[in-house]
mmCIF file of C-alpha atoms in Angstrom:
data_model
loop_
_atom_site.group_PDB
_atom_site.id
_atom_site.type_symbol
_atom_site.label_atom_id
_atom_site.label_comp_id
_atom_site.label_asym_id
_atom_site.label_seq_id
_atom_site.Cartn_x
_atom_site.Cartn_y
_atom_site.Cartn_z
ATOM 1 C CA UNK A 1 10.248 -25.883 -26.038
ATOM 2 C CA UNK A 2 10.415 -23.434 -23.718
ATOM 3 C CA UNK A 3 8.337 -19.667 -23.712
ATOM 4 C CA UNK A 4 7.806 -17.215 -20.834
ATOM 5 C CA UNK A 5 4.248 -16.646 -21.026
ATOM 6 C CA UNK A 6 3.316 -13.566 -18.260
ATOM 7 C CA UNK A 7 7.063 -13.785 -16.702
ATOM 8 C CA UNK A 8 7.077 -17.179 -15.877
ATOM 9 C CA UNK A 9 8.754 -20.447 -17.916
ATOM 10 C CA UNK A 10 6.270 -22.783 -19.640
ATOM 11 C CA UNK A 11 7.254 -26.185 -21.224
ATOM 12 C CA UNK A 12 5.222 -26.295 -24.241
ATOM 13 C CA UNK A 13 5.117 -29.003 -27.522
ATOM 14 C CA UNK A 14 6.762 -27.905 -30.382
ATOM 15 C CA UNK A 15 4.569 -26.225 -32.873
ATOM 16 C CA UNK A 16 1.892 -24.634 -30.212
ATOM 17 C CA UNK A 17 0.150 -21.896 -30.825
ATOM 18 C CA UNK A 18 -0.405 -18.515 -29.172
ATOM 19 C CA UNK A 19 -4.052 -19.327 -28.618
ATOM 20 C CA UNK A 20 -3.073 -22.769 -27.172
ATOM 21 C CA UNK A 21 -0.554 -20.813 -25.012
ATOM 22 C CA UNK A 22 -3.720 -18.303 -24.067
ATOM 23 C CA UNK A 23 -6.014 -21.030 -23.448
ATOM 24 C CA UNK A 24 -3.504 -22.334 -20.641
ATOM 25 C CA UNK A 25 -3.731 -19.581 -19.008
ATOM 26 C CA UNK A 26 -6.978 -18.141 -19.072
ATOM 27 C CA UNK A 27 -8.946 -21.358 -19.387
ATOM 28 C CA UNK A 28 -11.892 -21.595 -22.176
ATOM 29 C CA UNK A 29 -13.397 -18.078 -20.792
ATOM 30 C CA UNK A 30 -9.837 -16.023 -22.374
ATOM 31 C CA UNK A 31 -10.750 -17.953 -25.760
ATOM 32 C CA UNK A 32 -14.268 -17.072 -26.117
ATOM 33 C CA UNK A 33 -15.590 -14.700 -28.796
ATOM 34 C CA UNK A 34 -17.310 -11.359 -28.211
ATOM 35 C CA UNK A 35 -19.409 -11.142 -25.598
ATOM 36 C CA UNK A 36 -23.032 -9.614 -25.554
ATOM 37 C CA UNK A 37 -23.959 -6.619 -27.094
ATOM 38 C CA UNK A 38 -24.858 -3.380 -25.317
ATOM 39 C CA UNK A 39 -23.129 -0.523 -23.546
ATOM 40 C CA UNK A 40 -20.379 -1.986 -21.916
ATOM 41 C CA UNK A 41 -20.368 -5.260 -24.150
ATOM 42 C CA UNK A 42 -16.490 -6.474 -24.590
ATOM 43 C CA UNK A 43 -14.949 -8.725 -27.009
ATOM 44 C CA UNK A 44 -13.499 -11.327 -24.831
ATOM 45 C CA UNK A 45 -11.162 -8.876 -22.559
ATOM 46 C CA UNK A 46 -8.244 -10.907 -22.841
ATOM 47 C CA UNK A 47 -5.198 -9.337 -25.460
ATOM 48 C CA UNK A 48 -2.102 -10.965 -26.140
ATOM 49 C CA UNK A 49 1.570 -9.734 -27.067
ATOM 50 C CA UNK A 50 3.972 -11.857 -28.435
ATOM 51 C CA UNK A 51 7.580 -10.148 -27.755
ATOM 52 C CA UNK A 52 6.331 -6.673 -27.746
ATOM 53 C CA UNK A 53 3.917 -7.114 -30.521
ATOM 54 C CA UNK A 54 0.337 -7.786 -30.145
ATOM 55 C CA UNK A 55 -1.005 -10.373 -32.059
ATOM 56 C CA UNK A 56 -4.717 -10.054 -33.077
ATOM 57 C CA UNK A 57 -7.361 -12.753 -31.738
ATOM 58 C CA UNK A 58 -8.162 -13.301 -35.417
ATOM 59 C CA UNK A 59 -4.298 -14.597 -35.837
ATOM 60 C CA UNK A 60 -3.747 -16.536 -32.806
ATOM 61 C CA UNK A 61 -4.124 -20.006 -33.533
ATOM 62 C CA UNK A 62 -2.208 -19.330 -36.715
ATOM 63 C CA UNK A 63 0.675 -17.939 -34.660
ATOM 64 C CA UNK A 64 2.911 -20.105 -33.505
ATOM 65 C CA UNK A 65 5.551 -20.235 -31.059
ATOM 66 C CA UNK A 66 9.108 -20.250 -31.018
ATOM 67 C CA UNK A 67 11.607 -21.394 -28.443
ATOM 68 C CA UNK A 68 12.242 -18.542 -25.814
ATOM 69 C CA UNK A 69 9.436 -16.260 -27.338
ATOM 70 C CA UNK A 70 7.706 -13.894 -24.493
ATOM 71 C CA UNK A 71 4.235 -13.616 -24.462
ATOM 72 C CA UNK A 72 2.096 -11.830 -22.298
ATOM 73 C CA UNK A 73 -1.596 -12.240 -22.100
ATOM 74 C CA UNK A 74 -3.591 -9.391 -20.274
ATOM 75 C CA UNK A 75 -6.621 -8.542 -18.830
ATOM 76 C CA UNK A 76 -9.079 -5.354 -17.615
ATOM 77 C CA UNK A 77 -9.272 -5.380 -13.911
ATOM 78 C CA UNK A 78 -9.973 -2.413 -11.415
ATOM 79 C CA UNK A 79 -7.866 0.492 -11.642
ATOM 80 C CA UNK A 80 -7.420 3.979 -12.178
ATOM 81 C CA UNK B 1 -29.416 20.807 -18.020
ATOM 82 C CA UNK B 2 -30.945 20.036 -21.780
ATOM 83 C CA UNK B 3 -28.198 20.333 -24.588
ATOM 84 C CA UNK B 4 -25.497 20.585 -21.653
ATOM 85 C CA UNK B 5 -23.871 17.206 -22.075
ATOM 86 C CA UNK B 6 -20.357 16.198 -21.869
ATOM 87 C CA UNK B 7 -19.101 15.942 -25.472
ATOM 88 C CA UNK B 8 -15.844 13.849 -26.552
ATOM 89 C CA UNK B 9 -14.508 13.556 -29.845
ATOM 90 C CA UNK B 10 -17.950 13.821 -30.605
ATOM 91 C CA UNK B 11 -19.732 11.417 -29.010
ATOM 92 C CA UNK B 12 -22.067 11.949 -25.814
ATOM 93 C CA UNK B 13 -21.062 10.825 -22.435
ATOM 94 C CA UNK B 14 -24.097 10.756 -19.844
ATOM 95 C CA UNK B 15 -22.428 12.214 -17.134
ATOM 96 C CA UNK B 16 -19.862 14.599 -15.968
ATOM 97 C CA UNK B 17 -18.453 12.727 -13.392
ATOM 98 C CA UNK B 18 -16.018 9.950 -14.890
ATOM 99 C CA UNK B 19 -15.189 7.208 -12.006
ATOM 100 C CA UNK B 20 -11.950 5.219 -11.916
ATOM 101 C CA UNK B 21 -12.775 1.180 -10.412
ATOM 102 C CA UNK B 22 -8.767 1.425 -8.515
ATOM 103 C CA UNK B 23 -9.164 1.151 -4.562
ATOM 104 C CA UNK B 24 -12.627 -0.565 -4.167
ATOM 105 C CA UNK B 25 -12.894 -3.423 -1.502
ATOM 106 C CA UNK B 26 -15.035 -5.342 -3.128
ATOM 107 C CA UNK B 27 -16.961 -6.274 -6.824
ATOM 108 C CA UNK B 28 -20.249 -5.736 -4.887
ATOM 109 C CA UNK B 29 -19.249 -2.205 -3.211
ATOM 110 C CA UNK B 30 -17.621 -1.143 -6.584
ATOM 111 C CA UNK B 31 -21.013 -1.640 -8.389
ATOM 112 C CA UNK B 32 -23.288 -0.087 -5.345
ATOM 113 C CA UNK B 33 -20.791 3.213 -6.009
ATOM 114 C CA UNK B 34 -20.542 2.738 -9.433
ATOM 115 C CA UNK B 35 -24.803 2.934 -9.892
ATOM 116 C CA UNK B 36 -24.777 5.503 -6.912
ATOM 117 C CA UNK B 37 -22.099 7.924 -8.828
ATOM 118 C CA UNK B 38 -24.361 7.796 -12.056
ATOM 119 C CA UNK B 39 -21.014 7.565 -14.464
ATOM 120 C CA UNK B 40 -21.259 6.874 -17.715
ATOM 121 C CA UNK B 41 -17.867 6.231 -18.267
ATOM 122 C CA UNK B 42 -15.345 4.141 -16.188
ATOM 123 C CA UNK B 43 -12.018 3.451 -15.804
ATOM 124 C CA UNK B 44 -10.042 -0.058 -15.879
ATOM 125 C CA UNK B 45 -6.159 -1.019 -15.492
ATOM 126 C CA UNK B 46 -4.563 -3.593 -18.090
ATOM 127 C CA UNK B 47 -2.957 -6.707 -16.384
ATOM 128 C CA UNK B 48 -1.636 -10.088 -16.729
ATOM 129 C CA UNK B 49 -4.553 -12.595 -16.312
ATOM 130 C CA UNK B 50 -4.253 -14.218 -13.065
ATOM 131 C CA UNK B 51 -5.946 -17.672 -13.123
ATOM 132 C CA UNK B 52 -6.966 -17.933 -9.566
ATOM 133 C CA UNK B 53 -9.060 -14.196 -9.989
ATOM 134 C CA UNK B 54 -12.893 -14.680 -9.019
ATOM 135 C CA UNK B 55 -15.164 -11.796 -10.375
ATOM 136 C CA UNK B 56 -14.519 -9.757 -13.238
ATOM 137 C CA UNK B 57 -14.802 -5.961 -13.152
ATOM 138 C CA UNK B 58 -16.114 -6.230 -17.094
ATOM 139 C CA UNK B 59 -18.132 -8.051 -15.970
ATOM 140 C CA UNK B 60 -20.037 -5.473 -13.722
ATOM 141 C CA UNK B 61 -19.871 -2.516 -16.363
ATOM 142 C CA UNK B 62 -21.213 -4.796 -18.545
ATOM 143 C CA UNK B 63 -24.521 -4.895 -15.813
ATOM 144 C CA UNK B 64 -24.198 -1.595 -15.414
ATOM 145 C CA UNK B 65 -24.393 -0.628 -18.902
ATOM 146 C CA UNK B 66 -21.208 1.273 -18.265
ATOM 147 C CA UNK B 67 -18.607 2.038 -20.595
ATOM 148 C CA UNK B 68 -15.135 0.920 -20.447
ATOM 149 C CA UNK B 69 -12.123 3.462 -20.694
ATOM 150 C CA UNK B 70 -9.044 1.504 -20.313
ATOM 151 C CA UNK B 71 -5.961 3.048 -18.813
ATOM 152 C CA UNK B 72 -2.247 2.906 -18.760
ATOM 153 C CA UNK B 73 -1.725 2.649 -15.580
ATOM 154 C CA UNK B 74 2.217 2.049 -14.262
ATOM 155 C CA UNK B 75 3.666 2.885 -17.599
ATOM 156 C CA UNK B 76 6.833 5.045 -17.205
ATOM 157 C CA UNK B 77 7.456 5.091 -20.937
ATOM 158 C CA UNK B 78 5.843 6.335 -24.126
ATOM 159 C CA UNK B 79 6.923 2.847 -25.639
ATOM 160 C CA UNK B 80 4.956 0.951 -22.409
ATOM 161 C CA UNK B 81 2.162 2.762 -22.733
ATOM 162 C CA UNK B 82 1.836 2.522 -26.073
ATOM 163 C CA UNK B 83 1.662 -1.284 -26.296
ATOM 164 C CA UNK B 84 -0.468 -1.381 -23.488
ATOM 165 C CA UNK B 85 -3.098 1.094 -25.311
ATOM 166 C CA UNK B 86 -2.904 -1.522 -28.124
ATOM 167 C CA UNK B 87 -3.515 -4.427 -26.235
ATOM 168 C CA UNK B 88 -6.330 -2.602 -24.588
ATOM 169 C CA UNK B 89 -8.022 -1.901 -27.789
ATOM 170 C CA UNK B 90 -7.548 -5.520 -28.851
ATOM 171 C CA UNK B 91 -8.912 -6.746 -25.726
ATOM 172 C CA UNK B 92 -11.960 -3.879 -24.788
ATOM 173 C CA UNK B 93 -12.948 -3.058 -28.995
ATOM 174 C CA UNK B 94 -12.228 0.697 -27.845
ATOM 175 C CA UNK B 95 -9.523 2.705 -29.191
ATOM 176 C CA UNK B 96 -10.147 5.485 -26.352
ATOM 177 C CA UNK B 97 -7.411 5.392 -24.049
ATOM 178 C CA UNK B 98 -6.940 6.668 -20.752
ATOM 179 C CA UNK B 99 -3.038 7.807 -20.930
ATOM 180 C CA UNK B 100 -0.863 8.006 -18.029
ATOM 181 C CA UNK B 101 3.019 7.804 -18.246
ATOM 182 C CA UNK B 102 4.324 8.264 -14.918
ATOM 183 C CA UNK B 103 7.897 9.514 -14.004
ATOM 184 C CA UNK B 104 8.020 7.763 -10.467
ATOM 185 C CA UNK B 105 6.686 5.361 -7.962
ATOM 186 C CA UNK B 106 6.815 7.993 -5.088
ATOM 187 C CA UNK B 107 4.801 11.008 -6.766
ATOM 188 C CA UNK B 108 2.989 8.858 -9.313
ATOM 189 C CA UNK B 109 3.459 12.597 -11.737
ATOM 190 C CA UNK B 110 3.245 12.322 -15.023
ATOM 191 C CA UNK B 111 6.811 12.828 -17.595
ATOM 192 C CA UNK B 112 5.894 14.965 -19.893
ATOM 193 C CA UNK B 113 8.527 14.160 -22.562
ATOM 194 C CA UNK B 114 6.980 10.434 -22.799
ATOM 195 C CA UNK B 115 3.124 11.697 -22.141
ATOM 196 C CA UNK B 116 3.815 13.666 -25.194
ATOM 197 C CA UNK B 117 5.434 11.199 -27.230
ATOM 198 C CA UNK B 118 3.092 8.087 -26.559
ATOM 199 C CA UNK B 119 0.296 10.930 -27.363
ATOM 200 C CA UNK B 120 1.536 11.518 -30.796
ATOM 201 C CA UNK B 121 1.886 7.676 -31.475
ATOM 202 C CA UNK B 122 -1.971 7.282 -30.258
ATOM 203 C CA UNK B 123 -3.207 9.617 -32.037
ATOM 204 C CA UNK B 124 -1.434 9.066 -35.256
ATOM 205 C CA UNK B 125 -2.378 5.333 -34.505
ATOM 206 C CA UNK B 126 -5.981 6.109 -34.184
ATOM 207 C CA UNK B 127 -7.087 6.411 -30.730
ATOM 208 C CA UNK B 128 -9.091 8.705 -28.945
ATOM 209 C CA UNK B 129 -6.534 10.288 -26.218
ATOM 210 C CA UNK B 130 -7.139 11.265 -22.903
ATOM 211 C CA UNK B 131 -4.343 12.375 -21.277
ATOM 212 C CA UNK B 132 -3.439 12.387 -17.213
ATOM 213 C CA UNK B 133 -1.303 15.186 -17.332
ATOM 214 C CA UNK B 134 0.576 17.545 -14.844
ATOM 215 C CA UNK B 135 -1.522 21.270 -14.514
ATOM 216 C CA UNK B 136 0.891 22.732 -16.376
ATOM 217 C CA UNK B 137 -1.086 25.182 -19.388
ATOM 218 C CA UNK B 138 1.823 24.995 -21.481
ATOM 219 C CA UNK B 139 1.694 21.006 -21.423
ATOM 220 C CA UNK B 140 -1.957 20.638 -21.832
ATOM 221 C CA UNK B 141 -1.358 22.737 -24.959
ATOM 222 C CA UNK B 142 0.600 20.578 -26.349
ATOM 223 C CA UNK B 143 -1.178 17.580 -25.724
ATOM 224 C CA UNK B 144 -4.225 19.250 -27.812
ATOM 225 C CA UNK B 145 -1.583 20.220 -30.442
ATOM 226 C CA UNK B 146 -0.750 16.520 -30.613
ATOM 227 C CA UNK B 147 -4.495 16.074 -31.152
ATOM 228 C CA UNK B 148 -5.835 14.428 -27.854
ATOM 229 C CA UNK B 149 -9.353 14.195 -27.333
ATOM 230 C CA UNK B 150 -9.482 16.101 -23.889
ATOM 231 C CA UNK B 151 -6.797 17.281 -21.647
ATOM 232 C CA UNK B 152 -7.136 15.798 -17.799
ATOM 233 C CA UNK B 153 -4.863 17.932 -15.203
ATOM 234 C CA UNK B 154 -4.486 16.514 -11.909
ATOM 235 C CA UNK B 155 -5.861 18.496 -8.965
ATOM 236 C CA UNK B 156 -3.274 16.872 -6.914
ATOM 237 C CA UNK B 157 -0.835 13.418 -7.061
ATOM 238 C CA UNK B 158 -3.011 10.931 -7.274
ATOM 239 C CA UNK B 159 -4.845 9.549 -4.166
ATOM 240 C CA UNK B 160 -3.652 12.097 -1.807
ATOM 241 C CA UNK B 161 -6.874 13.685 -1.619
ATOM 242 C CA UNK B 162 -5.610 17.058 -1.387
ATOM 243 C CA UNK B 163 -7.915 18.641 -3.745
ATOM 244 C CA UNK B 164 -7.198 21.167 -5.958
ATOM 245 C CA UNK B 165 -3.784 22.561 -5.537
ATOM 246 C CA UNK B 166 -3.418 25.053 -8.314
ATOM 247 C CA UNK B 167 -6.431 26.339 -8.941
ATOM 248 C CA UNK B 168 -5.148 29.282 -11.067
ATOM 249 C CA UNK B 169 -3.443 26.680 -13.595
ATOM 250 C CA UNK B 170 -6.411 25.060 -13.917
ATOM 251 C CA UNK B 171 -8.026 27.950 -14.590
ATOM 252 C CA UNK B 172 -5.299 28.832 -17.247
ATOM 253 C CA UNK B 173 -5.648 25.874 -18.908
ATOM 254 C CA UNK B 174 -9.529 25.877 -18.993
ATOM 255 C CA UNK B 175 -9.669 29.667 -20.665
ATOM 256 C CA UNK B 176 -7.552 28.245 -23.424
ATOM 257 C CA UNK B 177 -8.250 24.395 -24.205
ATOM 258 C CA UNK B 178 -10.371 23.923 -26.998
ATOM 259 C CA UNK B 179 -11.179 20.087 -25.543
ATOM 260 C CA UNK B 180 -13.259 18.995 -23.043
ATOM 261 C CA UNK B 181 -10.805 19.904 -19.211
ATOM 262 C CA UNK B 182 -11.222 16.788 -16.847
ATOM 263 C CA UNK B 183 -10.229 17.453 -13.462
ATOM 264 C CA UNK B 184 -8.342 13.887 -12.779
ATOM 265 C CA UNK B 185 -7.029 12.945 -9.463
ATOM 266 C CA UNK B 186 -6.671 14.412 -6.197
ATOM 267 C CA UNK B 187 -9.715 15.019 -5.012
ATOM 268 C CA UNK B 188 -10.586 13.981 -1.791
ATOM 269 C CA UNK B 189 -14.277 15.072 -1.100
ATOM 270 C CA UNK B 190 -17.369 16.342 -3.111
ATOM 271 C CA UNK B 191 -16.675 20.389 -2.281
ATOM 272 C CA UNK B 192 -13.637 19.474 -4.634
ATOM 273 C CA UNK B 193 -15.429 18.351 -7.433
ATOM 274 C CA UNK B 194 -17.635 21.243 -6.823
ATOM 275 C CA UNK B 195 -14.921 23.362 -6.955
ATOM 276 C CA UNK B 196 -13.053 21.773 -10.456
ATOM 277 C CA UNK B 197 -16.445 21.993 -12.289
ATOM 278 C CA UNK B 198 -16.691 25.731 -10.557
ATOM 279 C CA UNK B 199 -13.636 26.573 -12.326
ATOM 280 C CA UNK B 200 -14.601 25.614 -15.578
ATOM 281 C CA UNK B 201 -13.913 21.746 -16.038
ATOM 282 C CA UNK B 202 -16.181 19.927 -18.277
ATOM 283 C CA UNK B 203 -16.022 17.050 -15.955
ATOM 284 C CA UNK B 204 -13.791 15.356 -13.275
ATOM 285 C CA UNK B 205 -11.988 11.818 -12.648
ATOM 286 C CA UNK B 206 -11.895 10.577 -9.206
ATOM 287 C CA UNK B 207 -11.858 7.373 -7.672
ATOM 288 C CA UNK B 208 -9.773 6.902 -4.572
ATOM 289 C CA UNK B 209 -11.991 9.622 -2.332
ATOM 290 C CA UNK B 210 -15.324 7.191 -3.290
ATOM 291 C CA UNK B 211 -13.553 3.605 -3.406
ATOM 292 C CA UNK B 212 -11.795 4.386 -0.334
ATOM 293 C CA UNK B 213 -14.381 6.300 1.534
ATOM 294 C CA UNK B 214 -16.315 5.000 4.587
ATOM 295 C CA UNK B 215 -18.697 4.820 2.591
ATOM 296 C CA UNK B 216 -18.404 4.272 -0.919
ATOM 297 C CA UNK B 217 -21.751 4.344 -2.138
ATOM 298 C CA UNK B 218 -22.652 7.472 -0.008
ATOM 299 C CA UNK B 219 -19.635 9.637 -1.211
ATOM 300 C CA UNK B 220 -20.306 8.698 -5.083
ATOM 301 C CA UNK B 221 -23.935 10.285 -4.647
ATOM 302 C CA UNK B 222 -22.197 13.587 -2.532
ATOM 303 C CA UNK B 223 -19.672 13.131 -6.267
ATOM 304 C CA UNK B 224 -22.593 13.022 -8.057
ATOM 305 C CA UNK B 225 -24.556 16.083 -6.517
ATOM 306 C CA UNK B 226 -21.249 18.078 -6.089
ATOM 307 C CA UNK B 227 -20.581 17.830 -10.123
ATOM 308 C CA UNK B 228 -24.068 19.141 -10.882
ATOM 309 C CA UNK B 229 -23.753 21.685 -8.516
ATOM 310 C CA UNK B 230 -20.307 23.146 -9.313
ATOM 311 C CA UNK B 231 -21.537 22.761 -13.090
ATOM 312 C CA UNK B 232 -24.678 24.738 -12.318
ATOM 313 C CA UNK B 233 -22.805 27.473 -10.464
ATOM 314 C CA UNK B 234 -20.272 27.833 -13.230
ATOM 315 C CA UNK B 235 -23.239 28.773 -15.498
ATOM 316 C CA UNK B 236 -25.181 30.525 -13.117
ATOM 317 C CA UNK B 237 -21.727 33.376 -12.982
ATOM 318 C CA UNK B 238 -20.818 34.259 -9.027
ATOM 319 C CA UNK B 239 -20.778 37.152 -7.573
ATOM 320 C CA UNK B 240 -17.210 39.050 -7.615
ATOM 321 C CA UNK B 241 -15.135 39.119 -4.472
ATOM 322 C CA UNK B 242 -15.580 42.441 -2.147
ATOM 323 C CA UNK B 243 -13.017 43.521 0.282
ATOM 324 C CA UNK B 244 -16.015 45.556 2.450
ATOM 325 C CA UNK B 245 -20.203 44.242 3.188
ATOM 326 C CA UNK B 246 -22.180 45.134 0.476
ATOM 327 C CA UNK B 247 -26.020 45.596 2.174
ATOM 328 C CA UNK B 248 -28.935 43.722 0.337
ATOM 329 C CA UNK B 249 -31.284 45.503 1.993
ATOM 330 C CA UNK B 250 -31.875 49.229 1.291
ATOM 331 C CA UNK B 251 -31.191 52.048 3.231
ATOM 332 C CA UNK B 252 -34.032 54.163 2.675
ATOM 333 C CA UNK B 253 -37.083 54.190 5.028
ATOM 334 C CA UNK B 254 -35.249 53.231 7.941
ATOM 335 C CA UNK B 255 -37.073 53.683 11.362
ATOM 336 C CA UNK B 256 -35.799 55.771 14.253
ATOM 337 C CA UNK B 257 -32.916 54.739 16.195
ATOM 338 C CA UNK B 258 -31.786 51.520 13.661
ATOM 339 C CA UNK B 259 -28.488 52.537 12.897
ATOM 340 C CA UNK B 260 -27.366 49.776 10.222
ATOM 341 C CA UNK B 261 -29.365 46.881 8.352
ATOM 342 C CA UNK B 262 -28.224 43.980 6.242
#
């Protein structure tokens, strides 16, 4: 099936899930738990939206994907 | 100054001067200006993970011990920025959000019909709001009606550098807000972020005039001074503004022939 994951068409097996879609793009790193704890300690830094909805980390490999869907998976960088 | 820290939604941020990450040339100058600035509190854009990316900037507020205040940068609608607040949360574990909904590429101002509107949905959502908003008194109102955290007027658009342009609105909206003021973009050198704190502002939001100074590092310590400085004079009252000299030394007892002393 096909999805546009961050604006662009990916071929993906029927039945994948949003964290195997993640995982393509962001590598192991994006699918990593929380990170260290402390001051400026971040859980991961990668979210995901699946058409306009985000979809918790906690749900993502239950989540799967349909032909067509949208998701976008974002990071922090500089800015602002 | 003991017991004179910056206070949002009741928690304690260790500085007054809030620094934005946008416009540095490098990870390695950003954290040199970063430590040099003293913030407490930084700012970071949401965006599509790009694979081929070396160096993240979590990664050096995380050395820094910094915290993270996403944005919502290049949102020009209440419904934009409020996904991107969410996926921010989901992403950083903060539900403070920076929020900026801009009405145009060309003036980067904010549109205060959306501001307003993705402000209620934050707030009724949870989040701690800070708003980027136009220095407009009767907007900044509202946005602490809607029950934002802190209201943050721009000095001027954002990275222009031309200081503070309405000083008396600033004013305005300091005498009245019952949030922390944050003086947010604009500014171009430290006399301005004397100058915000001088009128009043709890603290001010800069980036551009250190990330794209010569000097980066240099200009967040002149940031740095400048905020303690214009904080200090705000509490120390100035003098008022004379139209004639006013002599500090006295007249009596003077000597033959002096004619006028100062």
């Amino acid at each position: 099936m096909k999805v546009i994951i961050n604006g662009r068409p990916h071929e993906l097996p029927e039945g994948a899930s949003v964290a195997d879609a993640v995982g393509g793009v962001t590598g192991p790193a994006g699918l990593a738990g929380p990170g260290p704890a402390g001051p400026g300690a971040v859980p991961g830094g990668v979210a995901a939206a699946l058409n306009d909805e985000v979809v918790r980390r906690s749900e993502w490999a239950a989540t799967t994907l349909k032909e067509a869907d949208r998701l976008e998976v974002l990071t922090a960088v500089q800015g602002g | 100054m003991d017991g004179d820290a910056l206070v949002i939604a009741g928690e304690e941020i260790g500085s007054r001067l809030i620094m934005g990450t946008g416009g540095a040339p490098s990870m390695s100058v950003l954290r040199e200006a970063l430590v040099a600035s003293g913030t407490a509190l930084t700012t970071v854009a949401m965006r599509r993970v790009d694979p081929s990316a070396r160096g993240s900037v979590l990664d050096v507020l995380s050395e820094c011990g910094i915290r993270v205040l996403p944005n919502t940068a290049g949102c020009f609608t209440a419904g934009e920025a409020v996904l991107t607040a969410k996926l921010a949360r989901e992403a950083l574990g903060t539900d403070w959000v920076k929020l900026e909904v801009i009405a145009d590429e060309h003036t980067l101002l904010p549109d205060p019909i959306e501001l307003v509107d993705a402000a209620e949905q934050l707030v009724e959502d949870g989040f701690v709001v800070l708003p980027y908003t136009n220095d407009d008194p009767v907007l900044a109102r509202r946005l602490e009606q809607a029950g934002c955290a802190a209201v943050m007027p721009l000095g001027s658009p954002i990275g222009s550098g031309l200081g503070i342009r309405n000083p008396h609105n600033i004013e305005l909206i300091v005498e009245r807000a019952g949030v922390p003021v944050i003086l947010d973009a604009g500014l171009g050198t430290a006399s301005d972020a004397a100058r915000a704190m001088e009128l009043g502002c709890d603290a001010v939001l800069l980036a551009t005039a250190v990330t794209r100074a010569q000097s980066p590092a240099r200009m967040a310590a002149a940031m740095r001074h400048a905020v303690e400085a214009g904080r200090l004079a705000r509490g120390a009252g100035r003098i008022p503004m004379r139209r004639y000299a006013q002599a500090s030394s006295p007249w009596e007892g003077i000597g033959t022939g002096a004619t006028l002393t100062s």
